[in-house]
Short mmCIF file of N, CA, C and O in Angstrom, two decimals:
data_model
loop_
_atom_site.label_atom_id
_atom_site.label_comp_id
_atom_site.label_asym_id
_atom_site.label_seq_id
_atom_site.Cartn_x
_atom_site.Cartn_y
_atom_site.Cartn_z
N MET Q 1 96.68 88.49 123.67
CA MET Q 1 95.56 88.28 122.79
C MET Q 1 94.65 89.51 122.85
O MET Q 1 94.48 90.10 123.89
N HIS Q 2 94.09 89.88 121.69
CA HIS Q 2 93.21 91.04 121.68
C HIS Q 2 91.75 90.60 121.67
O HIS Q 2 91.42 89.51 121.25
N GLU Q 3 90.93 91.47 122.17
CA GLU Q 3 89.51 91.19 122.23
C GLU Q 3 88.85 91.72 120.98
O GLU Q 3 89.14 92.82 120.54
N GLU Q 4 88.00 90.93 120.35
CA GLU Q 4 87.29 91.38 119.16
C GLU Q 4 86.06 92.17 119.58
O GLU Q 4 85.33 91.78 120.49
N ILE Q 5 85.85 93.29 118.93
CA ILE Q 5 84.70 94.13 119.20
C ILE Q 5 83.71 93.93 118.07
O ILE Q 5 84.06 94.05 116.90
N ALA Q 6 82.48 93.63 118.40
CA ALA Q 6 81.45 93.43 117.38
C ALA Q 6 81.02 94.78 116.84
O ALA Q 6 80.54 95.63 117.57
N ILE Q 7 81.23 94.98 115.55
CA ILE Q 7 80.83 96.22 114.89
C ILE Q 7 79.92 95.83 113.74
O ILE Q 7 80.20 94.90 112.99
N SER Q 8 78.84 96.55 113.59
CA SER Q 8 77.93 96.28 112.48
C SER Q 8 78.60 96.66 111.17
O SER Q 8 79.00 97.80 110.98
N LYS Q 9 78.75 95.68 110.29
CA LYS Q 9 79.37 95.91 108.98
C LYS Q 9 78.48 95.29 107.92
O LYS Q 9 77.72 94.38 108.19
N ASP Q 10 78.64 95.77 106.69
CA ASP Q 10 77.98 95.12 105.58
C ASP Q 10 78.62 93.75 105.41
O ASP Q 10 79.81 93.58 105.62
N VAL Q 11 77.84 92.77 104.99
CA VAL Q 11 78.34 91.41 104.80
C VAL Q 11 78.17 91.03 103.35
O VAL Q 11 77.12 91.23 102.76
N SER Q 12 79.24 90.48 102.77
CA SER Q 12 79.20 90.01 101.39
C SER Q 12 78.22 88.86 101.29
O SER Q 12 78.29 87.91 102.06
N GLU Q 13 77.31 88.94 100.32
CA GLU Q 13 76.36 87.85 100.13
C GLU Q 13 77.05 86.60 99.60
O GLU Q 13 76.62 85.49 99.84
N ASP Q 14 78.15 86.77 98.85
CA ASP Q 14 78.86 85.64 98.24
C ASP Q 14 79.59 84.81 99.28
O ASP Q 14 79.57 83.59 99.23
N THR Q 15 80.29 85.47 100.22
CA THR Q 15 81.16 84.74 101.13
C THR Q 15 80.71 84.78 102.58
O THR Q 15 81.22 84.02 103.40
N GLY Q 16 79.79 85.68 102.92
CA GLY Q 16 79.37 85.81 104.30
C GLY Q 16 80.42 86.52 105.15
O GLY Q 16 80.32 86.57 106.36
N THR Q 17 81.43 87.10 104.50
CA THR Q 17 82.51 87.78 105.20
C THR Q 17 82.16 89.26 105.32
O THR Q 17 81.62 89.85 104.39
N ALA Q 18 82.51 89.84 106.45
CA ALA Q 18 82.24 91.26 106.64
C ALA Q 18 83.03 92.07 105.63
O ALA Q 18 84.22 91.87 105.44
N VAL Q 19 82.33 92.98 104.94
CA VAL Q 19 82.98 93.87 103.99
C VAL Q 19 83.81 94.86 104.80
O VAL Q 19 83.34 95.43 105.76
N GLY Q 20 85.06 95.02 104.44
CA GLY Q 20 85.95 95.91 105.18
C GLY Q 20 86.68 95.19 106.31
O GLY Q 20 87.41 95.80 107.06
N ALA Q 21 86.47 93.88 106.44
CA ALA Q 21 87.15 93.11 107.48
C ALA Q 21 88.63 93.02 107.16
O ALA Q 21 89.06 93.24 106.03
N ASP Q 22 89.42 92.67 108.15
CA ASP Q 22 90.86 92.49 107.96
C ASP Q 22 91.09 91.22 107.16
O ASP Q 22 90.73 90.13 107.59
N HIS Q 23 91.63 91.37 105.97
CA HIS Q 23 91.91 90.24 105.10
C HIS Q 23 93.41 90.07 104.97
O HIS Q 23 94.18 90.97 105.31
N GLY Q 24 93.83 88.95 104.41
CA GLY Q 24 95.26 88.67 104.28
C GLY Q 24 96.00 89.70 103.46
O GLY Q 24 97.17 89.97 103.71
N TYR Q 25 95.35 90.31 102.49
CA TYR Q 25 96.02 91.27 101.62
C TYR Q 25 96.05 92.68 102.20
O TYR Q 25 96.66 93.57 101.61
N THR Q 26 95.40 92.90 103.33
CA THR Q 26 95.24 94.25 103.87
C THR Q 26 96.57 94.99 104.00
O THR Q 26 96.66 96.17 103.65
N SER Q 27 97.62 94.32 104.44
CA SER Q 27 98.91 94.99 104.62
C SER Q 27 99.53 95.38 103.28
O SER Q 27 100.37 96.27 103.23
N GLU Q 28 99.11 94.74 102.20
CA GLU Q 28 99.63 95.02 100.86
C GLU Q 28 98.59 95.70 99.96
O GLU Q 28 98.77 95.77 98.75
N LYS Q 29 97.54 96.21 100.57
CA LYS Q 29 96.43 96.77 99.80
C LYS Q 29 96.88 97.86 98.83
O LYS Q 29 96.48 97.86 97.67
N ASP Q 30 97.71 98.78 99.29
CA ASP Q 30 98.18 99.86 98.42
C ASP Q 30 98.95 99.33 97.22
O ASP Q 30 98.78 99.82 96.10
N ALA Q 31 99.78 98.32 97.43
CA ALA Q 31 100.54 97.72 96.33
C ALA Q 31 99.58 97.05 95.34
O ALA Q 31 99.77 97.18 94.11
N TYR Q 32 98.58 96.34 95.84
CA TYR Q 32 97.61 95.71 94.94
C TYR Q 32 96.85 96.76 94.14
O TYR Q 32 96.63 96.61 92.94
N LEU Q 33 96.45 97.84 94.81
CA LEU Q 33 95.73 98.89 94.10
C LEU Q 33 96.59 99.54 93.01
O LEU Q 33 96.10 99.81 91.92
N ARG Q 34 97.89 99.75 93.30
CA ARG Q 34 98.79 100.30 92.28
C ARG Q 34 98.88 99.36 91.08
O ARG Q 34 98.83 99.79 89.93
N ARG Q 35 99.05 98.07 91.36
CA ARG Q 35 99.14 97.08 90.27
C ARG Q 35 97.86 97.05 89.45
O ARG Q 35 97.90 97.00 88.22
N LEU Q 36 96.71 97.10 90.13
CA LEU Q 36 95.44 97.06 89.41
C LEU Q 36 95.22 98.34 88.58
O LEU Q 36 94.68 98.27 87.47
N LYS Q 37 95.65 99.47 89.09
CA LYS Q 37 95.54 100.71 88.31
C LYS Q 37 96.45 100.66 87.08
O LYS Q 37 96.07 101.14 86.01
N ARG Q 38 97.62 100.05 87.23
CA ARG Q 38 98.52 99.88 86.09
C ARG Q 38 97.87 98.97 85.04
O ARG Q 38 97.89 99.25 83.84
N ILE Q 39 97.24 97.89 85.50
CA ILE Q 39 96.55 96.97 84.60
C ILE Q 39 95.39 97.69 83.91
O ILE Q 39 95.17 97.53 82.70
N GLU Q 40 94.67 98.48 84.67
CA GLU Q 40 93.56 99.25 84.11
C GLU Q 40 94.07 100.16 82.98
O GLU Q 40 93.44 100.25 81.92
N GLY Q 41 95.21 100.77 83.20
CA GLY Q 41 95.81 101.62 82.16
C GLY Q 41 96.19 100.80 80.93
O GLY Q 41 96.02 101.26 79.79
N GLN Q 42 96.71 99.60 81.15
CA GLN Q 42 97.05 98.72 80.03
C GLN Q 42 95.81 98.36 79.22
O GLN Q 42 95.85 98.35 77.99
N VAL Q 43 94.70 98.09 79.90
CA VAL Q 43 93.46 97.73 79.21
C VAL Q 43 92.96 98.92 78.40
O VAL Q 43 92.52 98.76 77.25
N ARG Q 44 93.03 100.12 78.96
CA ARG Q 44 92.64 101.31 78.20
C ARG Q 44 93.54 101.48 76.98
O ARG Q 44 93.07 101.86 75.90
N GLY Q 45 94.82 101.15 77.13
CA GLY Q 45 95.73 101.21 76.00
C GLY Q 45 95.36 100.22 74.91
O GLY Q 45 95.46 100.53 73.71
N ILE Q 46 94.92 99.04 75.30
CA ILE Q 46 94.47 98.04 74.32
C ILE Q 46 93.25 98.56 73.57
O ILE Q 46 93.17 98.43 72.34
N ALA Q 47 92.31 99.15 74.29
CA ALA Q 47 91.11 99.71 73.64
C ALA Q 47 91.52 100.79 72.65
O ALA Q 47 90.98 100.85 71.54
N ARG Q 48 92.48 101.60 73.02
CA ARG Q 48 92.97 102.65 72.12
C ARG Q 48 93.61 102.04 70.88
O ARG Q 48 93.41 102.51 69.76
N MET Q 49 94.37 100.95 71.09
CA MET Q 49 95.00 100.26 69.95
C MET Q 49 93.94 99.74 68.98
O MET Q 49 94.10 99.86 67.75
N VAL Q 50 92.86 99.17 69.52
CA VAL Q 50 91.79 98.67 68.66
C VAL Q 50 91.14 99.84 67.92
O VAL Q 50 90.90 99.78 66.71
N ASP Q 51 90.88 100.91 68.66
CA ASP Q 51 90.26 102.09 68.06
C ASP Q 51 91.13 102.66 66.93
O ASP Q 51 90.61 103.15 65.93
N GLU Q 52 92.43 102.57 67.09
CA GLU Q 52 93.36 103.10 66.09
C GLU Q 52 93.75 102.07 65.03
O GLU Q 52 94.65 102.31 64.23
N ASP Q 53 93.06 100.91 65.04
CA ASP Q 53 93.30 99.86 64.06
C ASP Q 53 94.75 99.38 64.05
O ASP Q 53 95.35 99.16 63.00
N SER Q 54 95.30 99.16 65.25
CA SER Q 54 96.67 98.65 65.36
C SER Q 54 96.74 97.21 64.84
O SER Q 54 95.72 96.52 64.72
N TYR Q 55 97.95 96.75 64.61
CA TYR Q 55 98.20 95.41 64.09
C TYR Q 55 97.74 94.37 65.12
O TYR Q 55 98.01 94.50 66.32
N CYS Q 56 97.05 93.34 64.65
CA CYS Q 56 96.45 92.31 65.52
C CYS Q 56 97.45 91.71 66.51
O CYS Q 56 97.15 91.57 67.70
N ILE Q 57 98.61 91.35 66.03
CA ILE Q 57 99.61 90.70 66.88
C ILE Q 57 100.08 91.65 67.99
O ILE Q 57 100.30 91.22 69.13
N ASP Q 58 100.17 92.93 67.68
CA ASP Q 58 100.55 93.91 68.72
C ASP Q 58 99.48 93.98 69.81
O ASP Q 58 99.80 94.04 71.00
N ILE Q 59 98.23 93.94 69.41
CA ILE Q 59 97.14 93.95 70.38
C ILE Q 59 97.16 92.68 71.22
O ILE Q 59 97.05 92.73 72.45
N LEU Q 60 97.33 91.54 70.56
CA LEU Q 60 97.38 90.26 71.28
C LEU Q 60 98.55 90.21 72.26
O LEU Q 60 98.43 89.65 73.35
N THR Q 61 99.66 90.82 71.90
CA THR Q 61 100.81 90.88 72.80
C THR Q 61 100.45 91.66 74.07
O THR Q 61 100.79 91.25 75.19
N GLN Q 62 99.72 92.75 73.92
CA GLN Q 62 99.30 93.54 75.07
C GLN Q 62 98.25 92.80 75.91
O GLN Q 62 98.26 92.89 77.13
N VAL Q 63 97.36 92.07 75.25
CA VAL Q 63 96.36 91.27 75.97
C VAL Q 63 97.08 90.22 76.81
O VAL Q 63 96.73 89.99 77.98
N ALA Q 64 98.11 89.59 76.23
CA ALA Q 64 98.87 88.58 76.98
C ALA Q 64 99.55 89.21 78.20
O ALA Q 64 99.60 88.61 79.27
N ALA Q 65 100.05 90.43 78.04
CA ALA Q 65 100.70 91.12 79.17
C ALA Q 65 99.70 91.40 80.29
O ALA Q 65 100.02 91.24 81.47
N VAL Q 66 98.49 91.81 79.91
CA VAL Q 66 97.44 92.07 80.92
C VAL Q 66 97.07 90.76 81.62
O VAL Q 66 96.93 90.73 82.85
N ASN Q 67 96.91 89.69 80.84
CA ASN Q 67 96.58 88.40 81.45
C ASN Q 67 97.66 87.97 82.44
O ASN Q 67 97.35 87.49 83.53
N LYS Q 68 98.91 88.15 82.07
CA LYS Q 68 100.01 87.78 82.96
C LYS Q 68 99.99 88.63 84.23
O LYS Q 68 100.18 88.12 85.34
N ALA Q 69 99.73 89.92 84.09
CA ALA Q 69 99.67 90.81 85.25
C ALA Q 69 98.52 90.44 86.18
O ALA Q 69 98.67 90.41 87.40
N LEU Q 70 97.36 90.14 85.60
CA LEU Q 70 96.21 89.72 86.42
C LEU Q 70 96.49 88.38 87.10
O LEU Q 70 96.10 88.17 88.25
N HIS Q 71 97.16 87.49 86.39
CA HIS Q 71 97.53 86.20 86.97
C HIS Q 71 98.43 86.41 88.20
O HIS Q 71 98.24 85.77 89.24
N ALA Q 72 99.39 87.33 88.09
CA ALA Q 72 100.29 87.62 89.21
C ALA Q 72 99.51 88.18 90.40
O ALA Q 72 99.77 87.80 91.56
N VAL Q 73 98.55 89.06 90.14
CA VAL Q 73 97.72 89.61 91.22
C VAL Q 73 96.92 88.48 91.86
O VAL Q 73 96.83 88.37 93.09
N SER Q 74 96.33 87.61 91.02
CA SER Q 74 95.54 86.49 91.53
C SER Q 74 96.36 85.58 92.43
O SER Q 74 95.91 85.19 93.51
N LEU Q 75 97.57 85.24 91.98
CA LEU Q 75 98.42 84.36 92.80
C LEU Q 75 98.80 85.02 94.11
O LEU Q 75 98.85 84.37 95.15
N GLY Q 76 99.08 86.31 94.08
CA GLY Q 76 99.41 87.03 95.31
C GLY Q 76 98.25 87.02 96.28
O GLY Q 76 98.41 86.77 97.48
N LEU Q 77 97.05 87.31 95.77
CA LEU Q 77 95.86 87.30 96.63
C LEU Q 77 95.59 85.91 97.18
O LEU Q 77 95.22 85.75 98.35
N LEU Q 78 95.78 84.90 96.35
CA LEU Q 78 95.58 83.52 96.80
C LEU Q 78 96.56 83.16 97.90
O LEU Q 78 96.19 82.56 98.92
N GLU Q 79 97.82 83.53 97.72
CA GLU Q 79 98.83 83.27 98.75
C GLU Q 79 98.48 83.97 100.06
O GLU Q 79 98.58 83.39 101.14
N GLU Q 80 98.04 85.23 99.95
CA GLU Q 80 97.63 85.97 101.15
C GLU Q 80 96.42 85.30 101.81
O GLU Q 80 96.35 85.21 103.03
N HIS Q 81 95.47 84.84 100.99
CA HIS Q 81 94.27 84.19 101.53
C HIS Q 81 94.64 82.92 102.30
O HIS Q 81 94.17 82.71 103.43
N ILE Q 82 95.47 82.11 101.70
CA ILE Q 82 95.87 80.85 102.37
C ILE Q 82 96.66 81.15 103.63
O ILE Q 82 96.41 80.56 104.69
N GLY Q 83 97.62 82.06 103.53
CA GLY Q 83 98.48 82.38 104.67
C GLY Q 83 97.77 83.08 105.81
O GLY Q 83 98.23 83.03 106.95
N HIS Q 84 96.66 83.73 105.54
CA HIS Q 84 95.97 84.48 106.59
C HIS Q 84 94.60 83.86 106.89
O HIS Q 84 94.39 83.34 107.98
N CYS Q 85 93.72 83.90 105.92
CA CYS Q 85 92.33 83.47 106.15
C CYS Q 85 92.22 81.98 106.45
O CYS Q 85 91.53 81.58 107.39
N VAL Q 86 92.89 81.17 105.64
CA VAL Q 86 92.81 79.71 105.84
C VAL Q 86 93.50 79.31 107.14
O VAL Q 86 92.95 78.54 107.93
N VAL Q 87 94.68 79.85 107.37
CA VAL Q 87 95.42 79.51 108.60
C VAL Q 87 94.63 79.93 109.84
O VAL Q 87 94.52 79.16 110.80
N ASN Q 88 94.07 81.14 109.82
CA ASN Q 88 93.30 81.60 110.97
C ASN Q 88 92.05 80.75 111.20
O ASN Q 88 91.71 80.43 112.34
N ALA Q 89 91.38 80.39 110.10
CA ALA Q 89 90.17 79.55 110.24
C ALA Q 89 90.54 78.17 110.77
O ALA Q 89 89.83 77.61 111.61
N ALA Q 90 91.67 77.61 110.31
CA ALA Q 90 92.11 76.30 110.79
C ALA Q 90 92.44 76.34 112.27
O ALA Q 90 92.21 75.37 112.99
N ALA Q 91 92.98 77.46 112.73
CA ALA Q 91 93.29 77.60 114.15
C ALA Q 91 92.01 77.72 114.98
O ALA Q 91 91.98 77.31 116.14
N GLU Q 92 90.97 78.24 114.36
CA GLU Q 92 89.68 78.41 115.03
C GLU Q 92 89.00 77.05 115.26
O GLU Q 92 88.58 76.75 116.37
N SER Q 93 88.90 76.26 114.18
CA SER Q 93 88.30 74.94 114.29
C SER Q 93 88.56 74.16 113.01
O SER Q 93 88.81 74.74 111.96
N ASP Q 94 88.47 72.83 113.11
CA ASP Q 94 88.64 71.99 111.93
C ASP Q 94 87.56 72.30 110.88
O ASP Q 94 87.83 72.34 109.69
N GLU Q 95 86.35 72.52 111.35
CA GLU Q 95 85.24 72.81 110.43
C GLU Q 95 85.48 74.13 109.69
O GLU Q 95 85.31 74.19 108.46
N ALA Q 96 85.86 75.16 110.41
CA ALA Q 96 86.11 76.46 109.77
C ALA Q 96 87.30 76.37 108.82
O ALA Q 96 87.26 76.91 107.71
N GLY Q 97 88.34 75.64 109.22
CA GLY Q 97 89.50 75.45 108.36
C GLY Q 97 89.14 74.70 107.10
O GLY Q 97 89.55 75.07 106.00
N GLY Q 98 88.34 73.66 107.25
CA GLY Q 98 87.91 72.88 106.09
C GLY Q 98 87.09 73.71 105.11
O GLY Q 98 87.24 73.58 103.90
N ALA Q 99 86.24 74.57 105.65
CA ALA Q 99 85.42 75.44 104.79
C ALA Q 99 86.30 76.41 104.00
O ALA Q 99 86.07 76.64 102.82
N LYS Q 100 87.32 76.96 104.66
CA LYS Q 100 88.23 77.90 103.97
C LYS Q 100 89.09 77.17 102.94
O LYS Q 100 89.38 77.72 101.88
N VAL Q 101 89.49 75.95 103.23
CA VAL Q 101 90.26 75.17 102.25
C VAL Q 101 89.39 74.90 101.02
O VAL Q 101 89.84 75.06 99.88
N LYS Q 102 88.13 74.53 101.25
CA LYS Q 102 87.20 74.29 100.15
C LYS Q 102 87.03 75.56 99.33
O LYS Q 102 87.05 75.53 98.09
N GLU Q 103 86.85 76.67 100.00
CA GLU Q 103 86.69 77.96 99.34
C GLU Q 103 87.92 78.29 98.48
O GLU Q 103 87.79 78.71 97.32
N ALA Q 104 89.11 78.07 99.02
CA ALA Q 104 90.35 78.33 98.29
C ALA Q 104 90.49 77.39 97.09
O ALA Q 104 90.89 77.81 96.00
N THR Q 105 90.13 76.14 97.28
CA THR Q 105 90.19 75.16 96.19
C THR Q 105 89.26 75.56 95.05
O THR Q 105 89.63 75.48 93.87
N GLU Q 106 88.07 76.02 95.39
CA GLU Q 106 87.12 76.47 94.37
C GLU Q 106 87.66 77.70 93.64
O GLU Q 106 87.49 77.83 92.42
N ALA Q 107 88.30 78.60 94.37
CA ALA Q 107 88.88 79.79 93.75
C ALA Q 107 90.01 79.40 92.78
O ALA Q 107 90.10 79.95 91.68
N ILE Q 108 90.81 78.44 93.18
CA ILE Q 108 91.88 77.95 92.30
C ILE Q 108 91.28 77.35 91.03
O ILE Q 108 91.76 77.61 89.92
N GLY Q 109 90.21 76.62 91.20
CA GLY Q 109 89.51 76.03 90.05
C GLY Q 109 89.03 77.10 89.08
O GLY Q 109 89.15 76.95 87.86
N ARG Q 110 88.48 78.19 89.63
CA ARG Q 110 88.02 79.28 88.76
C ARG Q 110 89.20 79.94 88.04
O ARG Q 110 89.08 80.33 86.88
N LEU Q 111 90.32 80.06 88.71
CA LEU Q 111 91.51 80.66 88.10
C LEU Q 111 92.06 79.80 86.97
O LEU Q 111 92.64 80.32 86.01
N LEU Q 112 91.90 78.50 87.08
CA LEU Q 112 92.45 77.59 86.08
C LEU Q 112 91.55 77.41 84.86
O LEU Q 112 92.00 76.85 83.87
N ARG Q 113 90.33 77.89 84.91
CA ARG Q 113 89.42 77.76 83.77
C ARG Q 113 89.84 78.64 82.65
O ARG Q 113 90.42 79.63 82.72
#
């Protein structure tokens, strides 16, 4: 078992989690960043299509592709969160585990809207 060292870090006001803390996605961070940069490029392409007065259905097809790509990123992050953050909190205590389950459930709700 390793000993945790208390280091002063910025804390997210939304979650109370240390910014820069080890999260479930940390091992896949580079892959997530590549996917997000690809999505960013797709969105810029959509803006260019609108600027160039492209056909509506072609633009909508690209919007659907971006939505699908973002959905895949969301599901990956959710899986990492449950497999790492929720599991670790549940091992810590029932209360901490319950709070992380609630947090994950709320995130799923936001994704489904």
